[in-house]
mmCIF file of C-alpha atoms in Angstrom:
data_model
loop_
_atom_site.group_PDB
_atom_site.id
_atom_site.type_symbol
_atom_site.label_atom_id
_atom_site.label_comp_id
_atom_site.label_asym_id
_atom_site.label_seq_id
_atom_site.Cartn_x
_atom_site.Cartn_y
_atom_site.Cartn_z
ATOM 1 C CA UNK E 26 0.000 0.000 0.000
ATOM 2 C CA UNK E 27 0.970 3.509 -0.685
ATOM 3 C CA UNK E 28 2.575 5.314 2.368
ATOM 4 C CA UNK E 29 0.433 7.384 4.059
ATOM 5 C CA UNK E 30 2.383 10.090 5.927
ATOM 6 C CA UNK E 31 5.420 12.113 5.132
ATOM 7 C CA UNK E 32 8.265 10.290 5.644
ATOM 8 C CA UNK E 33 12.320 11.154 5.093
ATOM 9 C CA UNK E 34 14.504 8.850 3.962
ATOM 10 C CA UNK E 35 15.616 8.198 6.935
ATOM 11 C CA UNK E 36 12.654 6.014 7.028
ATOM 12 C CA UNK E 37 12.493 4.281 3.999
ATOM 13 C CA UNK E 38 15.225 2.063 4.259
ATOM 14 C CA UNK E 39 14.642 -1.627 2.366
ATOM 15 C CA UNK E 40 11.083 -0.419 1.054
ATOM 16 C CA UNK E 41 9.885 -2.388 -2.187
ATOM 17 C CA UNK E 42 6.396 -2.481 -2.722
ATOM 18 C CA UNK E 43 3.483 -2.770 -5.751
ATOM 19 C CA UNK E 44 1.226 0.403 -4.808
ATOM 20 C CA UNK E 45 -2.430 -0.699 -4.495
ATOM 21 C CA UNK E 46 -4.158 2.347 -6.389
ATOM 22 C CA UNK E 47 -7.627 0.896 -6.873
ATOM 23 C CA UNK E 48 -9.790 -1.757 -5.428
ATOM 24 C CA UNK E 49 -12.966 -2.170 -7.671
ATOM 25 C CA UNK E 50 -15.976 -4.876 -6.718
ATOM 26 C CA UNK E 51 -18.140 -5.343 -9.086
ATOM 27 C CA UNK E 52 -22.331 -4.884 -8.503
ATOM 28 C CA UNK E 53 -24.541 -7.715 -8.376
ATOM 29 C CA UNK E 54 -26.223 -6.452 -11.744
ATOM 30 C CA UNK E 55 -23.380 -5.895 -13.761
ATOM 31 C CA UNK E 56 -23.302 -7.188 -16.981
ATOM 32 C CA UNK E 57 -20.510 -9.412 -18.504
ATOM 33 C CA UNK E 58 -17.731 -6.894 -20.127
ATOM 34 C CA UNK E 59 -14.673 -6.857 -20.973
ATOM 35 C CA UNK E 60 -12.371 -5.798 -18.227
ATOM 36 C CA UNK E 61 -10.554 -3.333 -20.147
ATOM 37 C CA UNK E 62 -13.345 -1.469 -21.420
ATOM 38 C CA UNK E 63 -14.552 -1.415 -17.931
ATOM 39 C CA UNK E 64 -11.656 0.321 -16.250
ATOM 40 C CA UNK E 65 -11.292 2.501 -19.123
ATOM 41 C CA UNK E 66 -14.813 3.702 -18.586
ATOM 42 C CA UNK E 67 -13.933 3.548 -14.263
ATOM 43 C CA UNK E 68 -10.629 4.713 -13.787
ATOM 44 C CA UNK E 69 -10.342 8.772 -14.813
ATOM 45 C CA UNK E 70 -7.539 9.229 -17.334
ATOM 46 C CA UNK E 71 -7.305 5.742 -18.052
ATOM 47 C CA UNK E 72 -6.697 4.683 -21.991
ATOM 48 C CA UNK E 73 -7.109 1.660 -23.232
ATOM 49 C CA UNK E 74 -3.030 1.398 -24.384
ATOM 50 C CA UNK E 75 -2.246 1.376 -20.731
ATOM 51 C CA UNK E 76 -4.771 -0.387 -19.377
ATOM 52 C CA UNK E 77 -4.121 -3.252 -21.611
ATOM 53 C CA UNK E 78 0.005 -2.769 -20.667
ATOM 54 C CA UNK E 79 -0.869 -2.782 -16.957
ATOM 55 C CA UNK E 80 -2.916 -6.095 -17.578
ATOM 56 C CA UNK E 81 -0.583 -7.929 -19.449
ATOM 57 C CA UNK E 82 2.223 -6.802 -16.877
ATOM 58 C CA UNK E 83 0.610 -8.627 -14.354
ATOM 59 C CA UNK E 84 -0.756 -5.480 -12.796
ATOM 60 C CA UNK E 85 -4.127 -6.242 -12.634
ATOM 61 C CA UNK E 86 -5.701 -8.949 -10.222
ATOM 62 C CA UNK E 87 -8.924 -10.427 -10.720
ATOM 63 C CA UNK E 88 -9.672 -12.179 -7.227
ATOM 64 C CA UNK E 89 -6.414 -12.201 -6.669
ATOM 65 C CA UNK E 90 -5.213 -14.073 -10.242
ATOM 66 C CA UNK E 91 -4.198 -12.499 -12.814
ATOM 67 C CA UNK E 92 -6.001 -12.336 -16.277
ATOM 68 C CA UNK E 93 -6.076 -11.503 -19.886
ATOM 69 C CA UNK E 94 -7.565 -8.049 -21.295
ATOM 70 C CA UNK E 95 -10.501 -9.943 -22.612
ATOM 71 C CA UNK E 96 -11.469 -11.354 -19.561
ATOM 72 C CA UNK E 97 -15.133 -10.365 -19.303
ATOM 73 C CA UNK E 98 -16.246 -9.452 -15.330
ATOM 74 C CA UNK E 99 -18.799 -10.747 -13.620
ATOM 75 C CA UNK E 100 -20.708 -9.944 -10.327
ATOM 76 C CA UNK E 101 -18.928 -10.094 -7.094
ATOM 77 C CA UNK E 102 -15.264 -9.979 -9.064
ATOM 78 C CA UNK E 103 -12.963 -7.559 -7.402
ATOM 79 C CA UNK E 104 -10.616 -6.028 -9.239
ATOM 80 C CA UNK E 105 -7.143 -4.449 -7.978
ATOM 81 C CA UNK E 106 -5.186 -2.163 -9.908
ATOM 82 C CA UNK E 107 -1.678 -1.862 -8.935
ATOM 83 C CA UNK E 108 1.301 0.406 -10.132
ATOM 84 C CA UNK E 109 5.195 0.573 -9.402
ATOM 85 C CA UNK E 110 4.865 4.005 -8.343
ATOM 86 C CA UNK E 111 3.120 5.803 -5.659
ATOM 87 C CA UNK E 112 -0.306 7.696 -5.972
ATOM 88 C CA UNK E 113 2.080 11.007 -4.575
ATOM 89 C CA UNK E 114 5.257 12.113 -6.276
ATOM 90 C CA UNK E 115 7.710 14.601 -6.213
ATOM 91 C CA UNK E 116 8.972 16.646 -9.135
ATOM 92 C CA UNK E 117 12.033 15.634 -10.430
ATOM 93 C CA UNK E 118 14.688 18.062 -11.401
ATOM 94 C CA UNK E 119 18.129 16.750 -13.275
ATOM 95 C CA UNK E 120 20.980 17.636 -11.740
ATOM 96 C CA UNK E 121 24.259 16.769 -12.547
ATOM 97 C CA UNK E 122 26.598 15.097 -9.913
ATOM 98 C CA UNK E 123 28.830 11.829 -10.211
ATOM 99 C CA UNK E 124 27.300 8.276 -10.322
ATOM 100 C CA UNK E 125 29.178 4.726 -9.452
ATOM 101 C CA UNK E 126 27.687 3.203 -12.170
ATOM 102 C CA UNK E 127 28.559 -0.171 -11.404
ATOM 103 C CA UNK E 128 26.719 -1.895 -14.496
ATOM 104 C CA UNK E 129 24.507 -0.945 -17.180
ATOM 105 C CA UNK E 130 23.302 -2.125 -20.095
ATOM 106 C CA UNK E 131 19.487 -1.087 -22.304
ATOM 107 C CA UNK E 132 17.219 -2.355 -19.709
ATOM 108 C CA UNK E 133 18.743 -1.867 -16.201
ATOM 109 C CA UNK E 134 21.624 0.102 -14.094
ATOM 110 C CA UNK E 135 23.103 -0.670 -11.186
ATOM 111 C CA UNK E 136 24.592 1.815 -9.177
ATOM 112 C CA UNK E 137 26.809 1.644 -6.080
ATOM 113 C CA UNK E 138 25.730 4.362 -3.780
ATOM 114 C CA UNK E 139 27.793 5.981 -1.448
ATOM 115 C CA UNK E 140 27.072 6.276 2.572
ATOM 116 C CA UNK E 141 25.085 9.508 3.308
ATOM 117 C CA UNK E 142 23.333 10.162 -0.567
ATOM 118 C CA UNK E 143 19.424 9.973 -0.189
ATOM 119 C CA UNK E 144 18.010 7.491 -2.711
ATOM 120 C CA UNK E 145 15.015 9.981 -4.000
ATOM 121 C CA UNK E 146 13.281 13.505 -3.075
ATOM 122 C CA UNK E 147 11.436 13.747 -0.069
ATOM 123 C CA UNK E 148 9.800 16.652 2.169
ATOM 124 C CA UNK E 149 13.335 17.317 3.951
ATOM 125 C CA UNK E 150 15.158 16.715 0.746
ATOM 126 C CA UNK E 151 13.851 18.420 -2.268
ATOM 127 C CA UNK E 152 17.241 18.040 -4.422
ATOM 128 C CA UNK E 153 20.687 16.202 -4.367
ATOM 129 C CA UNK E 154 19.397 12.409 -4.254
ATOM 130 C CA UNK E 155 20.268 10.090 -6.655
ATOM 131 C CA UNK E 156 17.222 9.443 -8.814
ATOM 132 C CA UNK E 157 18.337 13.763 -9.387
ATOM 133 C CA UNK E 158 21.117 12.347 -10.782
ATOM 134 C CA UNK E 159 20.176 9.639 -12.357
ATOM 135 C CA UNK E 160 17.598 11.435 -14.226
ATOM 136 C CA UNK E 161 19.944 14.056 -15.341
ATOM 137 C CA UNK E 162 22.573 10.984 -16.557
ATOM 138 C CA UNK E 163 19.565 9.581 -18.916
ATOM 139 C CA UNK E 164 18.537 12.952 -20.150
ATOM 140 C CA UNK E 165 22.181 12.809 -21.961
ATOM 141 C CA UNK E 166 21.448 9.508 -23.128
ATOM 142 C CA UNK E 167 17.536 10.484 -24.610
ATOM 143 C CA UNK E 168 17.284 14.218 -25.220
ATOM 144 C CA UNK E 169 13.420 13.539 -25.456
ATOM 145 C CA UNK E 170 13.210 13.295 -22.040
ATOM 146 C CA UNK E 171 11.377 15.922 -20.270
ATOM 147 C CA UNK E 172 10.938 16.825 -16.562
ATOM 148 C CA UNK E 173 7.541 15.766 -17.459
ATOM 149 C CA UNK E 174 8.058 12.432 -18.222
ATOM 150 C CA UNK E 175 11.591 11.632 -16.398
ATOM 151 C CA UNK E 176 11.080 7.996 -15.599
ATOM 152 C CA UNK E 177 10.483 8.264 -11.383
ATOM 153 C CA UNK E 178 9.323 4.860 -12.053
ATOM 154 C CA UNK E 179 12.934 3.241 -12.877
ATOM 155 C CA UNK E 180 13.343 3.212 -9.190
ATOM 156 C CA UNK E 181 12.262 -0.076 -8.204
ATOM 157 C CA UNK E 182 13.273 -0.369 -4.711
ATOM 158 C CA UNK E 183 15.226 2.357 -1.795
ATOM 159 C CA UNK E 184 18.623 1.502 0.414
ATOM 160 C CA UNK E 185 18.988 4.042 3.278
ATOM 161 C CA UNK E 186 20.732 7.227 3.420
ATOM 162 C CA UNK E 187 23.463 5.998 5.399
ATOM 163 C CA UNK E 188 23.926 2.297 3.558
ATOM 164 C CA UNK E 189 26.381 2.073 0.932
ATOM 165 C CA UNK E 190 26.535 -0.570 -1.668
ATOM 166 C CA UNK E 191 24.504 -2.102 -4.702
ATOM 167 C CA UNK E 192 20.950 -0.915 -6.017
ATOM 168 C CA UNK E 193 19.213 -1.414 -9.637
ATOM 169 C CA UNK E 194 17.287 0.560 -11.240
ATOM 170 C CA UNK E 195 14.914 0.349 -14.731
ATOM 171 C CA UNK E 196 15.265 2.249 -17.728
ATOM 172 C CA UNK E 197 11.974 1.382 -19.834
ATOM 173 C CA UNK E 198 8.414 0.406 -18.941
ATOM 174 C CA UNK E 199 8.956 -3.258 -19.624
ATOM 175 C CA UNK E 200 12.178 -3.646 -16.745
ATOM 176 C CA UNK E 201 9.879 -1.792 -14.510
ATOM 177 C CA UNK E 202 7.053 -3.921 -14.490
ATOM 178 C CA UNK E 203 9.451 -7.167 -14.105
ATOM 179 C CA UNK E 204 11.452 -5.798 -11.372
ATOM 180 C CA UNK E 205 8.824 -4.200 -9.619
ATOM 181 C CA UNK E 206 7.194 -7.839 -9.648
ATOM 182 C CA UNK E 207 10.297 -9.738 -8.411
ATOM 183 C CA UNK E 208 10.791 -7.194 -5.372
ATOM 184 C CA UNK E 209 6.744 -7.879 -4.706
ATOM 185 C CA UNK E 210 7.339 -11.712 -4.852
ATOM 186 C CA UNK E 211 10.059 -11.914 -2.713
ATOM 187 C CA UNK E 212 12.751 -13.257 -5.327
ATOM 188 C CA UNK E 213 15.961 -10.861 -5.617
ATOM 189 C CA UNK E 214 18.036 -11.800 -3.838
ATOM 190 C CA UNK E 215 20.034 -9.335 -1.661
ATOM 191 C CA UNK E 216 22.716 -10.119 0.436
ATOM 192 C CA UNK E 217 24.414 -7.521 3.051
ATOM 193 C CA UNK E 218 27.174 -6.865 5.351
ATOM 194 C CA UNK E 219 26.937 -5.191 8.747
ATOM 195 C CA UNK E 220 29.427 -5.004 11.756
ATOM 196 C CA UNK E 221 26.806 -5.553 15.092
ATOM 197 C CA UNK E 222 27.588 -4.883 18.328
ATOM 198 C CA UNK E 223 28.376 -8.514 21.053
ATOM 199 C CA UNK E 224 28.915 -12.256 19.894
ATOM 200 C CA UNK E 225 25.992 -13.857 18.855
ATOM 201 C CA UNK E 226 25.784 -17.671 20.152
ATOM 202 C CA UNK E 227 24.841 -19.151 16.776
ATOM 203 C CA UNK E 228 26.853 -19.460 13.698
ATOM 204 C CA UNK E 229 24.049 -18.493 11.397
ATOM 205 C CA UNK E 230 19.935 -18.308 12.527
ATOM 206 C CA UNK E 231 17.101 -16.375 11.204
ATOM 207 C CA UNK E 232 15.091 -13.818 12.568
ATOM 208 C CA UNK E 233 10.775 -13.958 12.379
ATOM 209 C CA UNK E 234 9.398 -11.167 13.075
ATOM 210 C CA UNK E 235 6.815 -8.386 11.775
ATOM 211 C CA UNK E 236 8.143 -4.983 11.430
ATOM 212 C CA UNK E 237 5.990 -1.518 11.786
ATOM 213 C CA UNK E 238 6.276 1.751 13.359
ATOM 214 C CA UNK E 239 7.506 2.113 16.838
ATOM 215 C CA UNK E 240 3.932 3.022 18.590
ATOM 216 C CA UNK E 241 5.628 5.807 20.658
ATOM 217 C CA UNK E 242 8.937 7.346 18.664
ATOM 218 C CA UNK E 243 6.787 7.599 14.564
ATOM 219 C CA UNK E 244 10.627 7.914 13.369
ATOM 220 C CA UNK E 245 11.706 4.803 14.528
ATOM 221 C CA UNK E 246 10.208 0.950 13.318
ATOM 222 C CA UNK E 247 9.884 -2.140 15.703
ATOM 223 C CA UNK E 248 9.907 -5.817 15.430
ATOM 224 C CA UNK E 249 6.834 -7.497 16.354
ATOM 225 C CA UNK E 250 7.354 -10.995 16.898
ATOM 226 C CA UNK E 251 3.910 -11.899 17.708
ATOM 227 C CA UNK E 252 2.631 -10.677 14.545
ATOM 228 C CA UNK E 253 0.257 -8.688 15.612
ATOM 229 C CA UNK E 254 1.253 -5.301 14.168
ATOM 230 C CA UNK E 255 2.900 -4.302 10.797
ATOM 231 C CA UNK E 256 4.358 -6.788 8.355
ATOM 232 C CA UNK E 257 5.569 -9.930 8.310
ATOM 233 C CA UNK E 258 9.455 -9.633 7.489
ATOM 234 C CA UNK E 259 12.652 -12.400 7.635
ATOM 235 C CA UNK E 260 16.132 -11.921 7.777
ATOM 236 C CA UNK E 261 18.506 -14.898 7.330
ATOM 237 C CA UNK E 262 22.559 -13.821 8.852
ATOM 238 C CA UNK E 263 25.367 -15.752 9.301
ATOM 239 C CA UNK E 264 28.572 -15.255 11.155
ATOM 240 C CA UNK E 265 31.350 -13.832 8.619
ATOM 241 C CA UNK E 266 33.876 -12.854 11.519
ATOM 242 C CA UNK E 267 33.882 -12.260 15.291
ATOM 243 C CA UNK E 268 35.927 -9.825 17.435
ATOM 244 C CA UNK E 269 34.848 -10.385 20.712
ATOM 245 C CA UNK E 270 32.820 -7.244 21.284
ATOM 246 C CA UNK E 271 31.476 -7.086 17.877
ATOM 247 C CA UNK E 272 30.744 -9.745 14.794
ATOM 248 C CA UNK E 273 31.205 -9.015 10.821
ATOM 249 C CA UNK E 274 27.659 -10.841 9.814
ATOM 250 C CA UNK E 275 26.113 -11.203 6.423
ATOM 251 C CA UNK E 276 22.603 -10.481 6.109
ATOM 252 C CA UNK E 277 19.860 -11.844 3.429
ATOM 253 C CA UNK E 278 17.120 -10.729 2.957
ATOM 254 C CA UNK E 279 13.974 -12.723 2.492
ATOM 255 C CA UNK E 280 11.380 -9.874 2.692
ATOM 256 C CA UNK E 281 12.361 -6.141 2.454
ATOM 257 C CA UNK E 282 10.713 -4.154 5.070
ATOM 258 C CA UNK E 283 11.738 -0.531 6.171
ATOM 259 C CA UNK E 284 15.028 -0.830 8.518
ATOM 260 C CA UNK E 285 14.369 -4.441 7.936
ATOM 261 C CA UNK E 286 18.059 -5.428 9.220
ATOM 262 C CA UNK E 287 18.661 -2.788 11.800
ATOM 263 C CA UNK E 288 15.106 -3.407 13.689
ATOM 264 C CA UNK E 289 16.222 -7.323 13.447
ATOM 265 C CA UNK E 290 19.570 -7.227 14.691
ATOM 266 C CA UNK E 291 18.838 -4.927 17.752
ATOM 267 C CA UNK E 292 15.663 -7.249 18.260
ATOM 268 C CA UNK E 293 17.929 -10.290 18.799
ATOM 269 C CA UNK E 294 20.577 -8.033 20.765
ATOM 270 C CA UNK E 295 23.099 -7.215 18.694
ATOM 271 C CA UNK E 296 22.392 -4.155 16.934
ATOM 272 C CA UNK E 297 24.744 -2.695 14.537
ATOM 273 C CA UNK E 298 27.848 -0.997 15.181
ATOM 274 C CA UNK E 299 27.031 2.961 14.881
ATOM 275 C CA UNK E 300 23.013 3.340 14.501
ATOM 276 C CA UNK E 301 21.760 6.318 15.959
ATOM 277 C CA UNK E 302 18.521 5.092 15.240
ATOM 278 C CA UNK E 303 18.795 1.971 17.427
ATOM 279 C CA UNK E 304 21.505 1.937 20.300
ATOM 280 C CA UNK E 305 24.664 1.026 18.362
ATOM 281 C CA UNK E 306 25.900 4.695 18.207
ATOM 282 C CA UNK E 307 26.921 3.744 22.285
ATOM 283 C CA UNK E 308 29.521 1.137 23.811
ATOM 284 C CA UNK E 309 27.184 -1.494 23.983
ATOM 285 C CA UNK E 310 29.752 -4.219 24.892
ATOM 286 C CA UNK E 311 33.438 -4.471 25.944
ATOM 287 C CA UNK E 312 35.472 -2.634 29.002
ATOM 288 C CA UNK E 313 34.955 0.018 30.731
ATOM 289 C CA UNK E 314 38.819 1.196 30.507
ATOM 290 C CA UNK E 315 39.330 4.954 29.248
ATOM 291 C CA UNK E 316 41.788 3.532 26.512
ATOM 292 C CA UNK E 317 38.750 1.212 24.564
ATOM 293 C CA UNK E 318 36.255 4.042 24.907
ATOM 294 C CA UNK E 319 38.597 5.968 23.134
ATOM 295 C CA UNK E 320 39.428 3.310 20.361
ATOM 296 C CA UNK E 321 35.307 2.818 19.975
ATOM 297 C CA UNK E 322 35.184 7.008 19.438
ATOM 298 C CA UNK E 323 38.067 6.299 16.971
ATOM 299 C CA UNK E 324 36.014 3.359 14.982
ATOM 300 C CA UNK E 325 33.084 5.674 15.125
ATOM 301 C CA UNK E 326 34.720 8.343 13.474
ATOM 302 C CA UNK E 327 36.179 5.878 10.302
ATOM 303 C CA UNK E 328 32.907 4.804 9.990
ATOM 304 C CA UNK E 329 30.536 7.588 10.655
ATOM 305 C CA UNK E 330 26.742 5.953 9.680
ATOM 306 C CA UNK E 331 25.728 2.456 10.702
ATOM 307 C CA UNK E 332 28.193 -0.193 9.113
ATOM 308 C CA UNK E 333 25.329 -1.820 6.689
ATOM 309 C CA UNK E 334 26.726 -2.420 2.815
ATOM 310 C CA UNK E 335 24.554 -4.179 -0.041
ATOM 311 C CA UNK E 336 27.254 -6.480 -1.150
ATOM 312 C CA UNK E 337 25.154 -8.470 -3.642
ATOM 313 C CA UNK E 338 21.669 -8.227 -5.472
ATOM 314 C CA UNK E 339 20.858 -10.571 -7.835
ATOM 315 C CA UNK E 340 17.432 -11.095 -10.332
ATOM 316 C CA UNK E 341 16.168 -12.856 -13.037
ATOM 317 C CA UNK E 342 16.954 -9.905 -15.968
ATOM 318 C CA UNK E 343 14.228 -7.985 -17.378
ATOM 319 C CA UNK E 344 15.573 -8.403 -20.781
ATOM 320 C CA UNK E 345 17.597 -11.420 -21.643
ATOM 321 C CA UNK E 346 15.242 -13.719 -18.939
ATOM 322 C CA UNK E 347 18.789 -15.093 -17.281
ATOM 323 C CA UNK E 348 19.537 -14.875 -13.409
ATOM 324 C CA UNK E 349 21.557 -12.369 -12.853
ATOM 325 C CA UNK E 350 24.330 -11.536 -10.024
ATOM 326 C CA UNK E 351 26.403 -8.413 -9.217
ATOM 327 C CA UNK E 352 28.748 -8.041 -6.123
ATOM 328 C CA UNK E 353 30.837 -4.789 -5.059
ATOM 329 C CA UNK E 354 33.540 -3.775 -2.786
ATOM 330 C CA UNK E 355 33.118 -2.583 0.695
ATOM 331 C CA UNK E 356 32.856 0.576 1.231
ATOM 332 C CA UNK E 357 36.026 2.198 2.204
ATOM 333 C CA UNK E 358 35.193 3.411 5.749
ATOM 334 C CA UNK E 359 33.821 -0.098 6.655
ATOM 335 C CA UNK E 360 36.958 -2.013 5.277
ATOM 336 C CA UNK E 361 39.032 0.500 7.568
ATOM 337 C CA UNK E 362 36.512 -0.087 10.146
ATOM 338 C CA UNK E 363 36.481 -3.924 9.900
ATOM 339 C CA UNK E 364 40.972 -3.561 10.199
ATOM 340 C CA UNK E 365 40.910 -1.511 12.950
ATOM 341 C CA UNK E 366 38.808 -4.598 15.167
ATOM 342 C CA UNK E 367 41.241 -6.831 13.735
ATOM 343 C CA UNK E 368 44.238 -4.999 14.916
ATOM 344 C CA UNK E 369 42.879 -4.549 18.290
ATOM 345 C CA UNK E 370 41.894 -7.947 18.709
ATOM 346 C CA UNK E 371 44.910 -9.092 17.716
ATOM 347 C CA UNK E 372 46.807 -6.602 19.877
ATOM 348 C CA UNK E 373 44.483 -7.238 23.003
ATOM 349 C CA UNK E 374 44.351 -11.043 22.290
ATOM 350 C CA UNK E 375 40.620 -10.976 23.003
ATOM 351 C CA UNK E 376 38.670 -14.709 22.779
ATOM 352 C CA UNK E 377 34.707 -14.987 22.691
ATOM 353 C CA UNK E 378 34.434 -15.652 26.366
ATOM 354 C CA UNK E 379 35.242 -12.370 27.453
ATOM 355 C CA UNK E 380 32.634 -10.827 25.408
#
């Protein structure tokens, strides 16, 4: 479902969703019609051209199946019409600024976004995001593009503000539509790495549990393990490297839910190592000597955001119908970050047990 507040970036982190725009149930009297001549006559500024392209992208449900554009309705159908983009949107001005393009070829890019660049306009940040960028870099591709028609919708899915590494985006109608379905269905397959604070017992687990907004702080989400509130979201992680106080961990992601990873990690007690948003920007383990605080202020300064990076993101592509898999570097302060706990571990000689 469309959002329905004004939120930052800040607070879309991991968000991938079809946007329910219309739910339509049809009257006990209606008579048998073709379902694209019906939404053409019920949906305002509808055309037949696109409602036939949002029907044969799989973008129209029919009690929840899918159907062909000459599928004739009948009485007690309902109808949802989704989209890849939300009902609201932002204008989009192109603005110039260096992209990590990391791949791209007619139907996709892949770019490898830096710690601290906002993935799209919002309320608090009108200009200077990526999809600015990104539509100024395809305006020099396609001079026909207008700020009227700058494809918003080639952003298929968000990584936070303060997460470096790997996201894809769409270049034509037809990339959209199959990305924006593989994100819905669950199957791209994403694959992180975050530094989190202690020594988890297991080598590898996975965590259940829904995620919404906290009910008190509106900024911050929560895991819900019962179920009872927000969605249903699973991260799988595995132990890359420990360090006593902290643990490199990989993180994949089965769902993608806003702060997905960060709301999971500090649910299971070991959130990650700098995240203002939930307790790792503190010593949460180790001593209590003057010389570590100091060496934790030091590894917070290398690595001033949460240590999160989307190492790999992989999807069946758009064009060419073949499973695709890209992988990139980490980012620079996190590399420095993850050598400075090796050093000190090393140094200090510190084993699991004291953690």
């Amino acid at each position: 479902m469309a959002h329905t507040e004004d939120e930052s970036e800040e607070q879309q982190d991991f968000t991938e969703e079809l946007y329910e725009q219309h739910t339509i149930r049809i009257d006990a009297g209606q008579e048998p019609l073709r379902i694209d001549k019906f939404l053409v006559a019920r949906i305002e500024y509808a055309t037949r051209n696109k409602v036939q392209k949002s029907i044969d992208a799989g973008r129209v449900l029919v009690n929840g199946k899918t159907v062909a554009s000459n599928y004739k309705i009948r009485p007690a159908d309902e109808i949802v019409v989704y989209s890849h983009r939300e009902k609201r949107g932002e204008h989009i001005v192109p603005e110039e600024m260096p992209l990590n393009i990391h791949y791209e070829d007619n139907d996709i890019i892949i770019i490898n976004k830096p710690a601290g660049l906002v993935v799209h306009p919002a309320s608090g940040n009108p200009s200077g995001t990526l999809i600015n960028g990104v539509a100024w870099y395809l305006q020099q591709q396609n001079k026909d593009i207008t700020e009227e028609n700058l494809p918003r919708f080639g952003m298929v899915h968000r990584i936070d503000k303060n997460t470096s590494g790997l996201m894809v985006l769409a270049k034509n109608d037809k990339a959209v539509t199959s990305l924006a379905r593989q994100f819905f269905d669950h199957t791209v397959f994403r694959r992180y790495i975050a530094l989190v604070w202690g020594d988890p017992a297991e080598e590898e687990g996975t965590v259940v549990a829904h995620i919404g907004r906290h009910k008190r702080f509106r900024k911050l989400f929560d895991a819900y393990p019962e179920g009872e509130y927000g969605k249903d979201a699973i991260t799988h992680y595995k132990v890359l490297e420990r360090f006593g106080y902290v643990t490199l961990v990989e993180c994949r992601l089965e769902t993608g839910r806003t702060h997905q990873i960060r709301v999971h990690m500090q649910h299971i007690g070991h959130p990650l190592f700098n995240d203002d948003f939930y307790g790792g920007d503190r010593i949460v383990k180790g001593t209590v000597y003057t010389k570590y605080k100091q060496f934790i202020e030091n590894c917070f300064n290398t690595c001033p955001r949460h240590a999160l990076h989307a190492k790999n993101i992989g999807f069946k592509h758009p064009g060419t119908g073949e499973h695709v898999l890209f992988e990139s570097e980490l980012a620079t302060d996190m590399q420095l970050l993850i050598e400075k706990w090796r050093n000190y571990v090393k140094f200090k000689g510190i084993s699991h047990s004291e953690s």
